[in-house]
Short mmCIF file of C-alpha atoms in Angstrom, two decimals:
data_model
loop_
_atom_site.label_atom_id
_atom_site.label_comp_id
_atom_site.label_asym_id
_atom_site.label_seq_id
_atom_site.Cartn_x
_atom_site.Cartn_y
_atom_site.Cartn_z
CA UNK A 1 0.00 0.00 0.00
CA UNK A 2 1.32 3.45 -0.93
CA UNK A 3 1.99 5.78 1.96
CA UNK A 4 0.27 9.10 2.38
CA UNK A 5 3.45 11.03 1.61
CA UNK A 6 4.08 9.03 -1.55
CA UNK A 7 0.66 9.48 -3.16
CA UNK A 8 -1.48 11.81 -1.09
CA UNK A 9 0.85 14.20 0.66
CA UNK A 10 0.25 17.67 1.98
CA UNK A 11 0.48 19.14 -1.54
CA UNK A 12 -2.64 17.26 -2.73
CA UNK A 13 -5.51 19.73 -2.90
CA UNK A 14 -8.53 19.16 -0.66
CA UNK A 15 -11.74 18.29 -2.48
CA UNK A 16 -13.74 18.49 0.75
CA UNK A 17 -13.03 20.43 3.92
CA UNK A 18 -14.79 20.41 7.27
CA UNK A 19 -13.80 23.45 9.31
CA UNK A 20 -14.79 23.78 12.99
CA UNK A 21 -18.01 21.86 12.33
CA UNK A 22 -20.46 21.57 15.21
CA UNK A 23 -23.82 19.78 15.35
CA UNK A 24 -26.07 19.83 18.39
CA UNK A 25 -29.28 17.87 18.88
CA UNK A 26 -30.89 19.62 21.83
CA UNK A 27 -28.44 19.17 24.67
CA UNK A 28 -26.40 16.52 22.84
CA UNK A 29 -23.19 17.62 21.14
CA UNK A 30 -23.00 15.01 18.37
CA UNK A 31 -20.12 16.67 16.50
CA UNK A 32 -17.87 19.04 18.42
CA UNK A 33 -15.55 21.42 16.52
CA UNK A 34 -14.30 18.90 13.94
CA UNK A 35 -11.91 19.97 11.16
CA UNK A 36 -10.23 17.90 8.45
CA UNK A 37 -9.53 17.75 4.71
CA UNK A 38 -10.28 15.00 2.21
CA UNK A 39 -7.48 15.16 -0.36
CA UNK A 40 -7.96 14.59 -4.04
CA UNK A 41 -7.43 10.97 -5.09
CA UNK A 42 -7.11 9.43 -1.65
CA UNK A 43 -9.11 6.80 0.21
CA UNK A 44 -9.66 8.30 3.67
CA UNK A 45 -11.06 6.22 6.51
CA UNK A 46 -13.24 7.50 9.35
CA UNK A 47 -13.35 5.17 12.34
CA UNK A 48 -14.35 5.29 15.98
CA UNK A 49 -16.40 3.45 18.58
CA UNK A 50 -20.19 3.38 18.43
CA UNK A 51 -21.67 6.78 19.24
CA UNK A 52 -18.52 8.64 18.20
CA UNK A 53 -20.40 10.93 15.79
CA UNK A 54 -19.26 9.35 12.51
CA UNK A 55 -22.69 8.97 10.91
CA UNK A 56 -23.71 12.48 11.94
CA UNK A 57 -20.49 13.74 10.36
CA UNK A 58 -21.41 11.93 7.13
CA UNK A 59 -24.91 13.44 7.23
CA UNK A 60 -23.35 16.89 7.60
CA UNK A 61 -20.96 16.36 4.71
CA UNK A 62 -23.67 14.92 2.45
CA UNK A 63 -26.13 17.72 3.18
CA UNK A 64 -28.91 15.71 4.81
CA UNK A 65 -28.24 17.52 8.11
CA UNK A 66 -27.19 21.16 8.50
CA UNK A 67 -24.36 22.09 10.88
CA UNK A 68 -25.11 24.16 13.96
CA UNK A 69 -21.95 26.09 13.11
CA UNK A 70 -18.79 25.72 11.06
CA UNK A 71 -18.00 25.44 7.37
CA UNK A 72 -18.16 22.64 4.81
CA UNK A 73 -16.29 23.42 1.59
CA UNK A 74 -16.69 21.25 -1.51
CA UNK A 75 -14.27 21.94 -4.35
CA UNK A 76 -13.71 25.47 -3.08
CA UNK A 77 -17.42 26.27 -2.60
CA UNK A 78 -19.00 26.76 0.84
CA UNK A 79 -21.95 24.36 0.86
CA UNK A 80 -23.07 24.24 4.51
CA UNK A 81 -26.36 25.87 3.52
CA UNK A 82 -27.02 23.54 0.58
CA UNK A 83 -29.04 20.34 0.62
CA UNK A 84 -27.98 16.89 -0.53
CA UNK A 85 -29.36 17.31 -4.06
CA UNK A 86 -27.20 20.37 -4.75
CA UNK A 87 -24.12 18.56 -3.47
CA UNK A 88 -24.75 15.62 -5.79
CA UNK A 89 -24.67 18.14 -8.62
CA UNK A 90 -21.30 19.33 -7.34
CA UNK A 91 -19.82 15.84 -7.55
CA UNK A 92 -20.48 14.41 -4.07
CA UNK A 93 -22.02 10.93 -3.95
CA UNK A 94 -23.04 8.87 -0.95
CA UNK A 95 -23.91 5.27 -0.18
CA UNK A 96 -25.71 4.02 2.91
CA UNK A 97 -25.00 1.28 5.43
CA UNK A 98 -28.30 -0.40 4.53
CA UNK A 99 -28.84 -0.07 0.75
CA UNK A 100 -32.43 0.49 -0.35
CA UNK A 101 -32.73 -0.23 -4.06
CA UNK A 102 -36.14 -0.23 -5.73
CA UNK A 103 -36.86 -3.94 -5.15
CA UNK A 104 -39.23 -4.52 -8.07
CA UNK A 105 -37.10 -2.68 -10.65
CA UNK A 106 -34.30 -4.46 -12.47
CA UNK A 107 -30.69 -3.77 -11.54
CA UNK A 108 -30.31 -1.97 -14.86
CA UNK A 109 -33.25 0.33 -14.16
CA UNK A 110 -32.01 1.00 -10.63
CA UNK A 111 -28.68 2.21 -12.01
CA UNK A 112 -30.20 4.18 -14.89
CA UNK A 113 -32.43 6.10 -12.46
CA UNK A 114 -29.30 7.71 -11.00
CA UNK A 115 -28.36 9.38 -14.31
CA UNK A 116 -28.23 13.16 -13.94
CA UNK A 117 -29.70 15.87 -16.18
CA UNK A 118 -31.90 13.65 -18.31
CA UNK A 119 -34.17 15.53 -20.75
CA UNK A 120 -36.82 12.85 -20.31
CA UNK A 121 -37.36 14.01 -16.73
CA UNK A 122 -39.18 17.04 -18.19
CA UNK A 123 -42.56 16.15 -19.64
CA UNK A 124 -42.44 18.57 -22.55
CA UNK A 125 -39.10 17.24 -23.75
CA UNK A 126 -40.72 13.89 -24.48
CA UNK A 127 -43.00 15.64 -26.98
CA UNK A 128 -40.78 18.44 -28.28
CA UNK A 129 -37.39 16.67 -28.39
CA UNK A 130 -38.05 12.94 -28.44
CA UNK A 131 -34.80 12.31 -30.39
CA UNK A 132 -32.75 13.86 -27.58
CA UNK A 133 -34.60 11.85 -24.95
CA UNK A 134 -34.00 8.65 -26.94
CA UNK A 135 -30.30 9.41 -27.42
CA UNK A 136 -29.77 10.14 -23.73
CA UNK A 137 -31.61 6.92 -22.92
CA UNK A 138 -29.23 4.95 -25.15
CA UNK A 139 -26.19 6.58 -23.56
CA UNK A 140 -27.51 5.97 -20.03
CA UNK A 141 -28.30 2.33 -20.87
CA UNK A 142 -24.77 1.72 -22.15
CA UNK A 143 -23.18 3.45 -19.17
CA UNK A 144 -25.35 1.53 -16.68
CA UNK A 145 -24.35 -1.77 -18.27
CA UNK A 146 -20.68 -0.81 -18.07
CA UNK A 147 -21.07 -0.01 -14.37
CA UNK A 148 -22.89 -3.27 -13.68
CA UNK A 149 -20.00 -5.03 -15.40
CA UNK A 150 -17.56 -3.08 -13.21
CA UNK A 151 -19.25 -4.42 -10.06
CA UNK A 152 -19.66 -7.95 -11.49
CA UNK A 153 -23.48 -7.85 -11.66
CA UNK A 154 -23.97 -7.98 -15.44
CA UNK A 155 -25.56 -11.43 -15.37
CA UNK A 156 -28.28 -10.08 -13.06
CA UNK A 157 -28.88 -6.86 -14.99
CA UNK A 158 -32.45 -7.75 -15.92
CA UNK A 159 -33.37 -9.35 -12.59
CA UNK A 160 -35.34 -7.43 -9.95
CA UNK A 161 -33.18 -5.97 -7.19
CA UNK A 162 -35.09 -7.96 -4.56
CA UNK A 163 -33.16 -11.11 -5.54
CA UNK A 164 -29.83 -9.65 -4.41
CA UNK A 165 -27.92 -10.61 -1.29
CA UNK A 166 -26.77 -7.92 1.12
CA UNK A 167 -23.30 -7.82 -0.41
CA UNK A 168 -24.69 -7.63 -3.94
CA UNK A 169 -26.87 -4.71 -2.88
CA UNK A 170 -23.73 -2.90 -1.72
CA UNK A 171 -22.23 -3.46 -5.17
CA UNK A 172 -25.42 -2.26 -6.87
CA UNK A 173 -25.37 0.89 -4.75
CA UNK A 174 -21.77 1.50 -5.76
CA UNK A 175 -22.80 1.26 -9.43
CA UNK A 176 -25.75 3.61 -8.80
CA UNK A 177 -23.61 6.28 -7.17
CA UNK A 178 -21.05 6.04 -9.99
CA UNK A 179 -23.83 6.74 -12.51
CA UNK A 180 -23.83 10.36 -11.32
CA UNK A 181 -20.09 10.77 -12.12
CA UNK A 182 -19.02 11.74 -8.59
CA UNK A 183 -15.57 13.14 -7.85
CA UNK A 184 -15.94 12.10 -4.19
CA UNK A 185 -17.91 9.22 -2.69
CA UNK A 186 -18.90 8.91 0.96
CA UNK A 187 -19.09 5.18 1.73
CA UNK A 188 -21.07 4.21 4.83
CA UNK A 189 -19.86 0.84 6.19
CA UNK A 190 -19.39 -1.01 2.88
CA UNK A 191 -18.34 -4.19 4.73
CA UNK A 192 -21.39 -4.39 7.04
CA UNK A 193 -23.34 -7.62 6.56
CA UNK A 194 -21.15 -8.79 3.67
CA UNK A 195 -19.65 -12.27 3.40
CA UNK A 196 -15.90 -12.70 2.97
CA UNK A 197 -16.02 -13.48 -0.76
CA UNK A 198 -18.14 -10.47 -1.69
CA UNK A 199 -16.09 -8.27 0.63
CA UNK A 200 -13.02 -9.00 -1.48
CA UNK A 201 -14.99 -7.98 -4.57
CA UNK A 202 -16.07 -4.73 -2.90
CA UNK A 203 -12.48 -3.93 -1.86
CA UNK A 204 -11.26 -4.58 -5.40
CA UNK A 205 -14.00 -2.42 -6.92
CA UNK A 206 -13.23 0.47 -4.58
CA UNK A 207 -9.56 0.26 -5.56
CA UNK A 208 -10.48 0.17 -9.26
CA UNK A 209 -12.75 3.19 -8.98
CA UNK A 210 -10.13 5.07 -6.96
CA UNK A 211 -7.61 4.36 -9.73
CA UNK A 212 -10.04 6.14 -12.08
CA UNK A 213 -9.53 9.29 -10.03
CA UNK A 214 -12.48 9.09 -7.65
CA UNK A 215 -11.80 10.11 -4.04
CA UNK A 216 -13.32 8.15 -1.15
CA UNK A 217 -14.19 8.87 2.47
CA UNK A 218 -15.46 5.76 4.21
CA UNK A 219 -16.87 4.89 7.61
CA UNK A 220 -15.98 1.34 8.53
CA UNK A 221 -15.79 -0.90 11.60
CA UNK A 222 -13.84 -3.58 9.76
CA UNK A 223 -10.32 -2.48 10.69
CA UNK A 224 -8.69 -5.02 8.38
CA UNK A 225 -10.52 -3.44 5.44
CA UNK A 226 -9.51 0.05 6.58
CA UNK A 227 -5.87 -1.00 6.88
CA UNK A 228 -5.86 -2.54 3.42
CA UNK A 229 -7.68 0.28 1.65
CA UNK A 230 -7.04 3.60 3.33
CA UNK A 231 -4.15 5.97 2.77
CA UNK A 232 -5.05 7.97 5.89
CA UNK A 233 -7.40 7.37 8.80
CA UNK A 234 -9.36 9.80 10.99
CA UNK A 235 -10.49 8.66 14.42
CA UNK A 236 -13.51 10.19 16.17
CA UNK A 237 -14.58 9.71 19.78
CA UNK A 238 -17.25 11.52 21.78
CA UNK A 239 -18.03 13.77 18.83
CA UNK A 240 -14.47 15.02 18.45
CA UNK A 241 -11.58 14.26 16.12
CA UNK A 242 -9.19 12.26 18.26
CA UNK A 243 -6.28 11.80 15.84
CA UNK A 244 -5.32 11.13 12.24
CA UNK A 245 -2.51 9.38 10.43
CA UNK A 246 -1.66 6.29 8.42
CA UNK A 247 -3.46 3.08 9.45
CA UNK A 248 -0.28 1.90 11.12
CA UNK A 249 0.19 5.15 13.08
CA UNK A 250 -3.43 5.19 14.22
CA UNK A 251 -3.33 1.56 15.34
CA UNK A 252 -0.40 2.37 17.67
CA UNK A 253 -1.86 5.56 19.11
CA UNK A 254 -2.69 5.05 22.82
CA UNK A 255 -5.64 7.46 22.52
CA UNK A 256 -7.22 5.18 19.93
CA UNK A 257 -6.64 2.11 22.05
CA UNK A 258 -8.25 3.89 25.01
CA UNK A 259 -11.23 5.02 22.91
CA UNK A 260 -11.98 1.48 21.76
CA UNK A 261 -11.06 -0.43 24.89
CA UNK A 262 -11.72 2.19 27.50
CA UNK A 263 -15.39 2.67 26.72
CA UNK A 264 -15.45 6.06 24.95
CA UNK A 265 -18.74 6.56 23.07
#
């Protein structure tokens, strides 16, 4: 595995920045003055014990929750006041710990639905510019099939999504998020509920997509996966950023050991 300084050193520009981000829920401080950068081209891990604030941090970055204070900067643009839909348009994609595909639609249709800026979404275009709608449909179909091939689901392309296992649903969700051409993907526990064989496929697909220039920030409890995939790791505990470094550095940090074994939540 390449080290941070070799491939993703300080000179790599940040594609996403959290600056002094705070989120309160009533009297609960879920995220407390957290700052970090996600650097272009890296795979950055976010770990911590249960209740550390990781999922809330993801919600803040994705735009589904607004910060109580602080800044979130995506490709140089302050986006703390924007919702999730606007951030998708700026190149930020997100997966979820429990994927929820449309169960009665085929895998192909599930992926095609994630295509952005389709003329067919506007009713009048179907009457006034049917040729453009048809052409975009052909392009989206071809792209969706390529992405299903990327995640090794081509043979199931015309099957309903309800037939998929948990691990296959994670792969389908990865194909769906790639359909929107993201520059950065937030991955929420890609290893959760996945058998060992499919986990290897998911790891390989993440590496392949990263080699295409896509940046990743992932929450994960599977430390072996984090160690194998991530160039840097952030550790949260009690809503705060505890430390950051390479997987090896983080694993040796006594604060991390205390957070996991000493009961921090």
